[in-house]
XYZ file of C-alpha atoms in Angstrom:
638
model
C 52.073 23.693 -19.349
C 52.771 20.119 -19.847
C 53.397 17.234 -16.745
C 56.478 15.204 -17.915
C 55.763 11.387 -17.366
C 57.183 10.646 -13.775
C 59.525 8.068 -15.971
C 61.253 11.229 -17.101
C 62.502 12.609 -13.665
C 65.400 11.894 -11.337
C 66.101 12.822 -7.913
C 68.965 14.488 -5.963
C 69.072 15.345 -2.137
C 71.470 15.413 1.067
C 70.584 14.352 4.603
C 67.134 15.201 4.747
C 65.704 16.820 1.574
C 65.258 15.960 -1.983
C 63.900 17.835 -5.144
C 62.988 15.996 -8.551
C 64.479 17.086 -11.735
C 62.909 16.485 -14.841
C 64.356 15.796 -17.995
C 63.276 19.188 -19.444
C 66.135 20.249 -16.666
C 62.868 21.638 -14.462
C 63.312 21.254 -10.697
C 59.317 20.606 -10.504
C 59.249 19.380 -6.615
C 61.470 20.460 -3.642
C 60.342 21.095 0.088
C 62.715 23.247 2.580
C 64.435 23.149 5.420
C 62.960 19.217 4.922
C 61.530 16.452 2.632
C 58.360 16.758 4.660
C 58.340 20.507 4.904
C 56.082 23.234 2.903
C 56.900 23.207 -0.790
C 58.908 25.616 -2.851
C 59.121 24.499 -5.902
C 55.792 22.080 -6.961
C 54.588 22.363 -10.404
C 54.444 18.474 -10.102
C 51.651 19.237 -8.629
C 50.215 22.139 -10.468
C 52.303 23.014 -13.884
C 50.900 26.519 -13.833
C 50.563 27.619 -10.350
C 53.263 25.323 -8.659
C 56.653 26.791 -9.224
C 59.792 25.593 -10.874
C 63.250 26.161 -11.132
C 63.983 25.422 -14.732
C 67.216 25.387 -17.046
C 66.576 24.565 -20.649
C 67.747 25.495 -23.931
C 66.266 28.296 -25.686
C 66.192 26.611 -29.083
C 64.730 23.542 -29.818
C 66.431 20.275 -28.460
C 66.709 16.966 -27.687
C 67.485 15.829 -23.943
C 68.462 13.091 -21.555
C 69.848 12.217 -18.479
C 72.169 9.995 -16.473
C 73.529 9.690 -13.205
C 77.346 10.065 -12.366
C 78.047 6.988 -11.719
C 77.695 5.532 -8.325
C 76.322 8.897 -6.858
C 73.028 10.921 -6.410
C 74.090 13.461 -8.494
C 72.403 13.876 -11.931
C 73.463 14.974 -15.932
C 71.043 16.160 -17.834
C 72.412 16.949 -21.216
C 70.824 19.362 -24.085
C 71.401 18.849 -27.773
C 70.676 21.767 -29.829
C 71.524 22.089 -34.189
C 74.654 24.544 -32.323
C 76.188 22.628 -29.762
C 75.605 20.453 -26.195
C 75.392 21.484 -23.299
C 75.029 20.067 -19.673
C 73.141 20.647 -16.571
C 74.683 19.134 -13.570
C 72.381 19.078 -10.599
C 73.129 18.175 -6.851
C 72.333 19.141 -3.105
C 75.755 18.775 -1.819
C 77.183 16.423 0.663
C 80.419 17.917 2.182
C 82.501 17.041 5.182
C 82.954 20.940 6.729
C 79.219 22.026 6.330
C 78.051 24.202 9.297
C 74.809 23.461 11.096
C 73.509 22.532 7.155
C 74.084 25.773 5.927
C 75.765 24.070 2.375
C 73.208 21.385 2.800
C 69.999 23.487 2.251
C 70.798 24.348 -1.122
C 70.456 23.644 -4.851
C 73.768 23.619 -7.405
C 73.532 23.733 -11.282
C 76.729 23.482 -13.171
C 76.031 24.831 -16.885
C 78.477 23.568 -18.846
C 78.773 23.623 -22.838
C 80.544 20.468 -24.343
C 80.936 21.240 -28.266
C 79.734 23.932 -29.817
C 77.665 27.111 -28.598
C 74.418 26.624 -26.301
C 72.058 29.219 -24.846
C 70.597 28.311 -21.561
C 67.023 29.893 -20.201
C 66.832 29.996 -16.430
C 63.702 30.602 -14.721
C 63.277 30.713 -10.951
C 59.778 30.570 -9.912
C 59.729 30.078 -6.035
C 55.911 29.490 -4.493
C 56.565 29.060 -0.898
C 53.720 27.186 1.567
C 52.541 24.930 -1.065
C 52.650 27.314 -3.896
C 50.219 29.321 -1.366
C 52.515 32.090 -1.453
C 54.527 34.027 -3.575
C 57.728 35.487 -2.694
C 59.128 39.490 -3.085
C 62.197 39.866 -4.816
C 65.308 42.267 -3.966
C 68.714 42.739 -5.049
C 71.436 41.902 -2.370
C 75.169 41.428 -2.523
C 74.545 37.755 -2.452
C 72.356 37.838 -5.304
C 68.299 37.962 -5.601
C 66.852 37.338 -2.401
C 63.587 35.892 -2.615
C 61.049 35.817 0.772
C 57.282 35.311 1.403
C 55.836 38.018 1.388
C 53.195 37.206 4.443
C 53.905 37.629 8.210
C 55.054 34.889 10.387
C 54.037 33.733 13.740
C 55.367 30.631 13.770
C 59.440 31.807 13.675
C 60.297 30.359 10.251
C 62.221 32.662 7.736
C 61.072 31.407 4.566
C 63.952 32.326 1.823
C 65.906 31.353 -1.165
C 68.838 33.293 -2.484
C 69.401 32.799 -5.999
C 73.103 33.670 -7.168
C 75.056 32.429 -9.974
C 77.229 34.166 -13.283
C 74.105 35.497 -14.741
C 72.435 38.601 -15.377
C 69.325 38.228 -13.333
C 66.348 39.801 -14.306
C 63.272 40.036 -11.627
C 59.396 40.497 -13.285
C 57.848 41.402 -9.944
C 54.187 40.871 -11.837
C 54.706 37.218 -12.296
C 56.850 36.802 -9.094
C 59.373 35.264 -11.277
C 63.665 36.320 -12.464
C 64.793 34.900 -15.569
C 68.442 34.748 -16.966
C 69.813 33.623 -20.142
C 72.853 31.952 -19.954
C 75.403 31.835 -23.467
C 77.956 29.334 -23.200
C 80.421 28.099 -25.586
C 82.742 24.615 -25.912
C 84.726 24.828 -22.502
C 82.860 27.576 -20.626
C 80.976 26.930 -17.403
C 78.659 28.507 -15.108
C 76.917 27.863 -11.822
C 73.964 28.979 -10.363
C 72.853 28.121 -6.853
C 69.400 28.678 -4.830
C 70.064 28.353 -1.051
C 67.267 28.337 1.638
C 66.846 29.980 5.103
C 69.926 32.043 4.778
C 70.432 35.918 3.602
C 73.648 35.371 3.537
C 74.982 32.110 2.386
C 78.971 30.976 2.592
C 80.787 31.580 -0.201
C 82.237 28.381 -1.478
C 84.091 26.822 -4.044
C 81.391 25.463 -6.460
C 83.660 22.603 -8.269
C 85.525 21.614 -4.842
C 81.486 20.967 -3.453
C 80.771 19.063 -6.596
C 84.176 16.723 -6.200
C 83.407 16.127 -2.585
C 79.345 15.250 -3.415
C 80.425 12.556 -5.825
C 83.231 11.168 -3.162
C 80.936 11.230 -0.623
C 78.083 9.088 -2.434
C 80.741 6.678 -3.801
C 82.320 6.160 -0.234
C 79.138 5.507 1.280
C 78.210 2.795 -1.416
C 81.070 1.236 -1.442
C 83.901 2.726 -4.289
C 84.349 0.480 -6.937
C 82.721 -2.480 -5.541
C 82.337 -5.275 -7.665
C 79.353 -7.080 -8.969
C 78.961 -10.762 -7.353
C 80.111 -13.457 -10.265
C 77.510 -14.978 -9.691
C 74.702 -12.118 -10.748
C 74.113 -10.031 -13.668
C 75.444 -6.757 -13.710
C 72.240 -5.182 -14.499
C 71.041 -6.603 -10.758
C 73.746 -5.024 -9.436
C 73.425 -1.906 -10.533
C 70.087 -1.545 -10.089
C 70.497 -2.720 -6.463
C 73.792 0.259 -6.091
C 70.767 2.478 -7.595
C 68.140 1.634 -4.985
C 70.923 1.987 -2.192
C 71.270 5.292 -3.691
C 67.540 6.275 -3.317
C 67.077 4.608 -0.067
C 69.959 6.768 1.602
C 68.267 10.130 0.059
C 65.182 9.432 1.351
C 67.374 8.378 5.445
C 66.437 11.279 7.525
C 69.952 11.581 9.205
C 68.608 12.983 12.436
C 65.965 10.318 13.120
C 67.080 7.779 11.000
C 63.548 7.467 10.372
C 62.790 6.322 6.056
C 59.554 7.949 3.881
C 57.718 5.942 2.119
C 58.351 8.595 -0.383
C 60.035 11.989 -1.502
C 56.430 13.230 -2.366
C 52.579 13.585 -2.250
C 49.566 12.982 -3.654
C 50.879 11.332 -7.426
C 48.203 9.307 -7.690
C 47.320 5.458 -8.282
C 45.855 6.095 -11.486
C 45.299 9.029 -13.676
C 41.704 10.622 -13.122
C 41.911 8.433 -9.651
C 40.742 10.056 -6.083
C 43.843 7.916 -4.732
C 46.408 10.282 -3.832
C 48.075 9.813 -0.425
C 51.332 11.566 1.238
C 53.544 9.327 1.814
C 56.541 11.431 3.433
C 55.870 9.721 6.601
C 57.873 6.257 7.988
C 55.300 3.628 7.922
C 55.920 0.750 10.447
C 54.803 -1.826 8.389
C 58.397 -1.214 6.109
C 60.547 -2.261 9.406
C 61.722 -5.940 8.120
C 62.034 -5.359 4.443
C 64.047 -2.056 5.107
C 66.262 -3.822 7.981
C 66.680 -7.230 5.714
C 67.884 -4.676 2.717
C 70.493 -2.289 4.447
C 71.999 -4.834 6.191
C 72.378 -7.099 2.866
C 73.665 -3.905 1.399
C 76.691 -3.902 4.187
C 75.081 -0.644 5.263
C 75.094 -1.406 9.164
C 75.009 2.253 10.123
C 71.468 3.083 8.988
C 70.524 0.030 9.820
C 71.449 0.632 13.528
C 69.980 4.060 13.545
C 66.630 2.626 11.992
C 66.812 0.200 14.121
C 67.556 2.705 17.645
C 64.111 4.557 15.689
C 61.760 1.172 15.799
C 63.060 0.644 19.136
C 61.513 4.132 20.494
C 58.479 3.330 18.847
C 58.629 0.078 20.821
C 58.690 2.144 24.001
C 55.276 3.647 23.502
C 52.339 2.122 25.604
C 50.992 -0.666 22.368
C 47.764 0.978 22.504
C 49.186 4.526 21.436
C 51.739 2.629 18.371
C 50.515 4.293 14.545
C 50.808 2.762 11.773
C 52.938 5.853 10.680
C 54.963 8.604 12.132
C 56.646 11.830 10.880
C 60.408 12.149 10.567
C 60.695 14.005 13.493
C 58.329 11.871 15.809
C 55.010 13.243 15.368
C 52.015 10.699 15.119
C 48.205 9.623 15.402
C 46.174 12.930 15.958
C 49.275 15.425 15.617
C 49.227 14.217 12.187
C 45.811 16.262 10.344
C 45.341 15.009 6.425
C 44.103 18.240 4.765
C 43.301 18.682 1.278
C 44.996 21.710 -0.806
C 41.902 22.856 -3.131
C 44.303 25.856 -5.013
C 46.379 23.093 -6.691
C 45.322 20.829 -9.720
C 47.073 17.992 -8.812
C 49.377 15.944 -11.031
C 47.905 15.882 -14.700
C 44.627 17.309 -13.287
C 44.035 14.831 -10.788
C 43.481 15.527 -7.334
C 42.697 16.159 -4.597
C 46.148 17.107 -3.170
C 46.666 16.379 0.291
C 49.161 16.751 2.870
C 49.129 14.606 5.783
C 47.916 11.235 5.927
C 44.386 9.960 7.950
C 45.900 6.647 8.351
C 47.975 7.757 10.974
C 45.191 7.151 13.381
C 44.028 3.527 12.276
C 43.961 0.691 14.006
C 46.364 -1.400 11.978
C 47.245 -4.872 14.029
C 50.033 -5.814 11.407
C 52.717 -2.637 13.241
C 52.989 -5.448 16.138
C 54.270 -8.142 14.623
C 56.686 -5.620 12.155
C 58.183 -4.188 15.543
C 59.226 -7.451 16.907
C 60.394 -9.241 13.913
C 62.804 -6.104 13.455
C 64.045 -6.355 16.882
C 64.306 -10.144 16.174
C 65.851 -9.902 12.824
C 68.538 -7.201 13.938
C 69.956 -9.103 16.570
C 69.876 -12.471 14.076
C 72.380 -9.984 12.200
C 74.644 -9.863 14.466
C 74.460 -6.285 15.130
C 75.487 -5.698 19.063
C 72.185 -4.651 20.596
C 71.397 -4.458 24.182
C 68.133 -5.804 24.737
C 68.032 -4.105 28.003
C 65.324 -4.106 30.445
C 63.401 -1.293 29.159
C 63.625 -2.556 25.801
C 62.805 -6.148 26.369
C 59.576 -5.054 28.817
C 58.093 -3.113 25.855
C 58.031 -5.806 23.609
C 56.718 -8.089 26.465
C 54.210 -5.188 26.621
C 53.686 -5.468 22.618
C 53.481 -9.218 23.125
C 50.909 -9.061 25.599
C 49.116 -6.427 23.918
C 48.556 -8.823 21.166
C 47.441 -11.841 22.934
C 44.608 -9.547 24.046
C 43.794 -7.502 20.824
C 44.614 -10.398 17.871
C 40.779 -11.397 17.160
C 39.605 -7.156 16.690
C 38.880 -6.226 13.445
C 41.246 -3.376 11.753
C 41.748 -1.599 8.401
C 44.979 -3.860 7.233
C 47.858 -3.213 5.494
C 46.389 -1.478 2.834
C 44.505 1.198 4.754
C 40.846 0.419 3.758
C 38.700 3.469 5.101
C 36.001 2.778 7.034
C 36.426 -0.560 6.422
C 37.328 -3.243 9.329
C 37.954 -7.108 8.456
C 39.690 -9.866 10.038
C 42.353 -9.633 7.399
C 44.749 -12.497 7.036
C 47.706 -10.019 6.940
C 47.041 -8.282 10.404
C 46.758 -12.095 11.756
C 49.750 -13.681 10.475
C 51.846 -10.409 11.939
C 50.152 -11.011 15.153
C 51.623 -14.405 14.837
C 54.693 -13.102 14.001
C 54.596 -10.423 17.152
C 54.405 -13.953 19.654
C 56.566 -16.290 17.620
C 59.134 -13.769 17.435
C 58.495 -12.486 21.075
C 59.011 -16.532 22.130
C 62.024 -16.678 20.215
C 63.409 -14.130 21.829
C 62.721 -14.547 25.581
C 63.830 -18.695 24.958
C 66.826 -17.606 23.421
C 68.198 -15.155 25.356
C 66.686 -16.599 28.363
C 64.223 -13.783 29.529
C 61.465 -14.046 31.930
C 57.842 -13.860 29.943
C 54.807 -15.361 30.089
C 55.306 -18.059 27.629
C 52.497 -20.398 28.545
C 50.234 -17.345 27.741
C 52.188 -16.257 24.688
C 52.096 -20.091 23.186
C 48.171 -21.095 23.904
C 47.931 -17.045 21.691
C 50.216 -18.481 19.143
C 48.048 -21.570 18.653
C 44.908 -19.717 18.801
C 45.920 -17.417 15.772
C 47.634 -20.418 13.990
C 44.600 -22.266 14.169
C 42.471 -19.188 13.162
C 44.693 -18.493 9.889
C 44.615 -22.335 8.888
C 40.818 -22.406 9.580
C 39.085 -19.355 8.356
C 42.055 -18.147 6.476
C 41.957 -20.940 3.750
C 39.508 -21.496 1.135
C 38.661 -24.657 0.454
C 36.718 -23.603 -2.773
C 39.661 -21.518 -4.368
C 42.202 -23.646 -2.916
C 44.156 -20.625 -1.794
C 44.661 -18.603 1.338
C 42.794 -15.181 0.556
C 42.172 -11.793 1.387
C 40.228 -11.658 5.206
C 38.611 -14.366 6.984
C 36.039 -16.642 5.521
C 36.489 -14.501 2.338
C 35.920 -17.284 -0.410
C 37.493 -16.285 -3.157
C 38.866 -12.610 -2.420
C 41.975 -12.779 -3.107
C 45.612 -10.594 -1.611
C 48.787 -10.796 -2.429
C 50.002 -10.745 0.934
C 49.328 -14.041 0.934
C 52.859 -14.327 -0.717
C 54.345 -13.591 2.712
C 53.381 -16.310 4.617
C 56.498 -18.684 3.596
C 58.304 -15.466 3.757
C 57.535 -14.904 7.711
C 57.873 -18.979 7.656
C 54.181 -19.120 9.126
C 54.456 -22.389 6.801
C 57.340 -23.818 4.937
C 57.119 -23.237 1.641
C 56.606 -26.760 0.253
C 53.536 -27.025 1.977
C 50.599 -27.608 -0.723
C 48.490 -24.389 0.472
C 51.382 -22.875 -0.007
C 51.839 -23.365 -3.471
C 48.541 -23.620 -4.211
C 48.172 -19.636 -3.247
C 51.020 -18.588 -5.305
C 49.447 -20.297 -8.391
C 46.331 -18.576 -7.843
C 48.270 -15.569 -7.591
C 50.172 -16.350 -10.528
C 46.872 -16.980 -11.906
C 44.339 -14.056 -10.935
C 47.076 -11.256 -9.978
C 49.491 -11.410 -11.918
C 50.601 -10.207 -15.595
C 52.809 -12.745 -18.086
C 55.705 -10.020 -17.369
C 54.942 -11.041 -13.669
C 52.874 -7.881 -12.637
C 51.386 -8.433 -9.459
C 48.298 -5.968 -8.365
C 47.471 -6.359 -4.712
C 43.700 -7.819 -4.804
C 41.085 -9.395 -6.610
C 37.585 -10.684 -6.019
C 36.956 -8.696 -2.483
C 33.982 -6.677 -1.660
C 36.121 -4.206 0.546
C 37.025 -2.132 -2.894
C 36.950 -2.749 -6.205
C 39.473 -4.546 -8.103
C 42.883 -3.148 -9.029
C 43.951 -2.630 -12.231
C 47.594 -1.177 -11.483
C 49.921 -3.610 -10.291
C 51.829 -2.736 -7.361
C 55.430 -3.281 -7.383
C 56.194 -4.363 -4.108
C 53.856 -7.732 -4.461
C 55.957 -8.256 -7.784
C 58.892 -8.562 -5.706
C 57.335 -10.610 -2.999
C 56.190 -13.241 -6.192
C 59.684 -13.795 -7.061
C 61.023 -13.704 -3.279
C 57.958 -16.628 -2.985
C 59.095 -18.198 -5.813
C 62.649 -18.510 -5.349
C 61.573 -20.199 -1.713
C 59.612 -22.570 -3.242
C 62.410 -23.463 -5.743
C 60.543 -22.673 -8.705
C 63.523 -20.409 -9.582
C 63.431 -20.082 -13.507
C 60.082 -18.799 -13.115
C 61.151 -16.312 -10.472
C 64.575 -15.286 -12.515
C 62.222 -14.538 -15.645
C 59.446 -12.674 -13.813
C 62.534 -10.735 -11.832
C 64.190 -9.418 -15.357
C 60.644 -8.734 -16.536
C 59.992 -6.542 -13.632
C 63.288 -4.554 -14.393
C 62.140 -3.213 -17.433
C 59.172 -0.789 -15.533
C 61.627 0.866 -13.781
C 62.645 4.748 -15.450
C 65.566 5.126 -17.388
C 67.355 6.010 -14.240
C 66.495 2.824 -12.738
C 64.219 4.610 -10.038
C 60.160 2.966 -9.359
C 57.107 4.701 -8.049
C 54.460 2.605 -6.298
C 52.557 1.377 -8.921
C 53.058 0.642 -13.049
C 50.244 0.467 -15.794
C 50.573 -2.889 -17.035
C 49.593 -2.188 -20.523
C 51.413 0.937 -21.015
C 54.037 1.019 -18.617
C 53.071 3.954 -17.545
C 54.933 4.892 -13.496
C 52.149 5.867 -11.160
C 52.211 6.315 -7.148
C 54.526 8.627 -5.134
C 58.156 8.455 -6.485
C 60.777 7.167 -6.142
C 59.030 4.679 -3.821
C 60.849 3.331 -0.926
C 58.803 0.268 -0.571
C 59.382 -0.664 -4.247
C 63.360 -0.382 -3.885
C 63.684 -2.456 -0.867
C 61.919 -4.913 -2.988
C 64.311 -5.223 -5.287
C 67.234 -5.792 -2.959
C 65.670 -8.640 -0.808
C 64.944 -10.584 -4.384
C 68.114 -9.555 -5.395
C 69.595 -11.599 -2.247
C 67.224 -13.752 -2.957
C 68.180 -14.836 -6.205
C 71.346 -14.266 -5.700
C 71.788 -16.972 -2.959
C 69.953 -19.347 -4.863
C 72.373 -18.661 -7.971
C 75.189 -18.829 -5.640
C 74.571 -22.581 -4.108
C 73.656 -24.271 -7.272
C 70.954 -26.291 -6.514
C 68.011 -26.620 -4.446
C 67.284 -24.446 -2.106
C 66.050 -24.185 1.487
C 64.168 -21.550 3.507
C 67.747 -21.604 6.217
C 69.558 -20.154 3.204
C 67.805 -16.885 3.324
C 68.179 -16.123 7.177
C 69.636 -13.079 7.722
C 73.362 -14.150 9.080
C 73.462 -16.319 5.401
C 72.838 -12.877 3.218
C 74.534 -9.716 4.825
C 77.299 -10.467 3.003
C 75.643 -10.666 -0.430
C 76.801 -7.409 -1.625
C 80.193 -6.380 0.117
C 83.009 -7.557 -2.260
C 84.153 -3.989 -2.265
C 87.579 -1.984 -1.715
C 86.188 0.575 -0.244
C 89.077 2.700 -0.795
C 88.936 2.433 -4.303
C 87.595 5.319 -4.955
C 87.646 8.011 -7.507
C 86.506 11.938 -8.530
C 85.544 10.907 -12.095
């Protein structure tokens, strides 16, 4: 079987799952009771051994797909020389749902809009990582489908398939097939629900009406695009809001980096990664972008998540946790030999081994969330407990800044004074001085300041290269080059007018990035070889540096550029092929959407005062209210 181009699938979910639909109508990825739990559908990963839940015509056909708009769920509609039909897919958000019992479920409307359409349903459940397939038995709720291995560990792995079709089970190839005749005006529904025999019965369309008011209410009815913006921005920041809240774990509040693993970097590339684990490092771009968004709920919650990490003695912090709070060693990267991987190329792994680096950067991120919530005006009690762990953070850098570590982009065994690591120790004492001055709270600040200096004086020093007139990639580097570098105006280590400054972005400009304003992450370094992929996020942090530096045209036209790699359904992985466009990376990428929202402010503020701009206009009480002209009441079940 074929792999769709990750360009050709959407995504729907609920509180804490998701599954990808392609535009072939194939659910190809879906983990249960959780988006970081065992697979049950993944022929993402392996077209003929992964499973799939698939609706598709059985004549030939063209398709595409939309979402409703202004909610996570998803159209995809079939075109055959009879008729249309259309698939409507959605994990359903309802007010009355017991202990998730609705939530942990899959609904497909078929529905036939002109003339007659025959619909082939296949439901090929591989539970464990498509380690196991299920039995099959006939119930009064419909085919009950259960792995067919014994359990220690208490878990009742299950889907119940039920729906108005006739059901047919082919025990050989562990798979039950329907086919589904509609006409103009007829519908059907067919719904798989996990960990229950015997689900609630429910009214299918009433679910569907309350899953679109839901997703509308939460971003915002009818709100209205800024005058001062294109549409297109604004949609495709209401989009990203969209993916950002499927990807919210709503008991943690903790955020993936992604709905999935191991799609990797490149095609034929040993770079595959899970990323459905909360990295640390996303704490101020994800806080900057849900609070921009008006969305001061999640933002509290993520915030109340950091915060616990906070608590932790410095020395046992991760660069990345699981949704429900595991980290470091309870965290085992293991490679799945029985699947392919994505096009053929693996391995496929679950877990991730850079849970137990030594990453210096998660200090400063911790802080400057802390620091950046409260500069939102968000109520938060810096109590004692709080404010004694990021003294304890604080400290912790002062004595650890000058180590060695694998940096933000997780170079195995592969330590370097890396300029990123330093400037978020800086940020971990600025911020931490900040804080105690402001609020007036006993610290060691004559410590904390001679630190500050120290790894000011460091970055200036052996951070810059006098021979590429840029700062680079680790200390006394010459001429390797990061796009990090981008972030120093951004954490206003130096104002953005200052001539290193600008003299990095050009270089970036010049060695990184693409004339549609591509950005890949490195050049010129001896820790790996160059990049040929650009990565999305640094695109974003160009224009963000850009717009700072009020070279704005440049950063508008690189911004609209950038727009066009995103999928049809205005979703991004982690990575784009610059000369074919092609999506690569884990998808849809969380990093690469809370890109787009903080230039989105970014630009937008610019756009909005007319003239030059200053580095004050982008603090964070000048751009929460970037994207709330809404009546949140106007709402409707369209």
């Amino acid at each position: 079987m074929d792999y769709p181009p990750l360009s050709d699938y959407g995504i729907i979910g609920n509180d804490d799952r998701c599954a990808l639909v392609s535009r072939q109508g194939s659910i190809d990825w879906c983990c249960f009771p959780h988006l970081e739990s065992p697979s049950v559908f993944a022929a993402i990963l392996d077209a003929n051994r992964g499973g799939r839940f698939a609706v598709s015509p059985a004549a030939d056909h063209e398709s595409s797909h939309r979402y409703v708009d202004r909610t996570n769920v998803l159209e995809t509609t079939f075109e055959t020389a009879r008729g249309q039909a259309t698939v409507t897919d959605l994990m359903p958000m309802t007010p009355d749902d017991e202990a998730g019992r609705f939530q942990r479920a899959i609904y497909r409307k078929l529905e036939c809009d002109r003339g007659r359409v025959e619909l082939d349903v296949a439901f090929e459940p591989r539970f464990d990582y498509a380690r196991i397939r299920p039995t099959f038995e006939r119930t009064d709720e419909g085919i009950l489908a259960r792995r067919d291995d014994e359990r220690t560990d208490g878990i009742d792995d299950l889907l119940v398939l039920s729906g108005d079709c006739e059901f047919s089970i082919d025990r050989t190839d562990s798979t039950v097939t329907a086919t589904a005749p509609i006409e103009a005006g007829e519908q059907r529904w067919i719904r798989a629900s996990y960990g229950d025999p015997t689900p609630p019965s429910v009214d299918h369309d009433r679910v569907l009406d309350e899953t679109k008011r839901y997703w509308r209410e939460w971003v915002g009815g009818r709100r209205e695009c800024p005058e001062s913006i294109p549409e297109r921005w604004h949609e495709m920041v209401v989009r990203s809001e969209l993916v950002l809240k499927l990807l919210i774990h709503h008991d943690t509040g903790a955020i993936p980096a992604a709905a999935t693993t191991s799609m990797p970097e490149a095609i034929g590339s040993d770079r595959t990664w899970d990323y459905r684990y909360n990295w640390i490092r996303d704490a101020k771009f994800t806080v900057q972008a849900l609070h921009s968004t008006g969305h001061e709920r999640e933002g509290r919650e993520y915030f109340d998540w950091f915060v616990d990490v906070a608590k932790t003695d410095p020395e046992q912090i991760t660069p990345l946790y699981g949704l429900h709070g595991d980290a470091g060693d309870e965290i085992t990267e293991r490679v799945l030999d029985h699947l392919e991987g994505y096009r053929g190329t693996g391995p496929v792994r679950i877990g991730n081994g850079a849970a137990t680096q030594k990453q210096l950067d998660v200090y400063g991120t911790i802080v400057q969330a802390i620091y950046e919530t409260i500069r939102f005006g968000e109520d938060v009690d810096v109590d004692d407990e709080t404010w004694q762990s990021i003294c304890a953070i604080v400290d912790y850098v002062c004595d650890h800044w000058d180590e060695r570590d694998a940096g933000i982009w997780e170079f195995r065994g592969e330590h370097r004074h890396f300029l990123y690591s330093k400037l978020l120790c800086w940020v971990a004492l600025d911020r931490g001085i900040e804080l105690a001055e402001t609020g007036d709270l006993r610290a060691p600040l004559a410590r904390w300041k001679e630190s500050r200096s120290a790894v000011r004086d460091a970055i200036e020093t052996r951070g810059y290269s006098e021979s590429a007139d840029c700062f680079v990639q680790y200390f006394d580097g010459d001429d390797a080059l990061d796009a990090t570098a981008l972030l120093l105006p951004i954490y206003e280590f130096l104002p953005p007018d200052d001539d290193r400054v600008q003299s990095t972005i050009d270089a970036v400009i010049d060695r990184l990035t693409t004339d549609d304003g591509l950005v890949v992450r490195f050049v010129d370094t001896d820790v790996r070889r160059d990049e040929q992929k650009a990565f999305l996020l640094c695109s974003f942090w160009l224009v963000d540096a850009l717009v700072l530096s009020n070279r704005v045209e440049r950063a508008r036209e690189y911004f609209e550029n950038v727009l066009e790699y995103a999928s049809p359904l205005g979703l991004y992985t982690e990575k784009v092929d610059p000369e074919t466009g092609q999506l690569l990376g884990n998808f849809p990428q969380a990093f690469s959407h809370l890109g787009l929202i903080n230039s989105v402010t970014y630009l937008t503020r610019t756009l909005e005062t007319e003239g030059d701009v200053d580095s004050a206009d982008f603090q964070p009480e000048n751009v929460q209210a970037l994207f709330r002209r809404a009546n949140a009441s106007d709402v409707d079940d369209r």
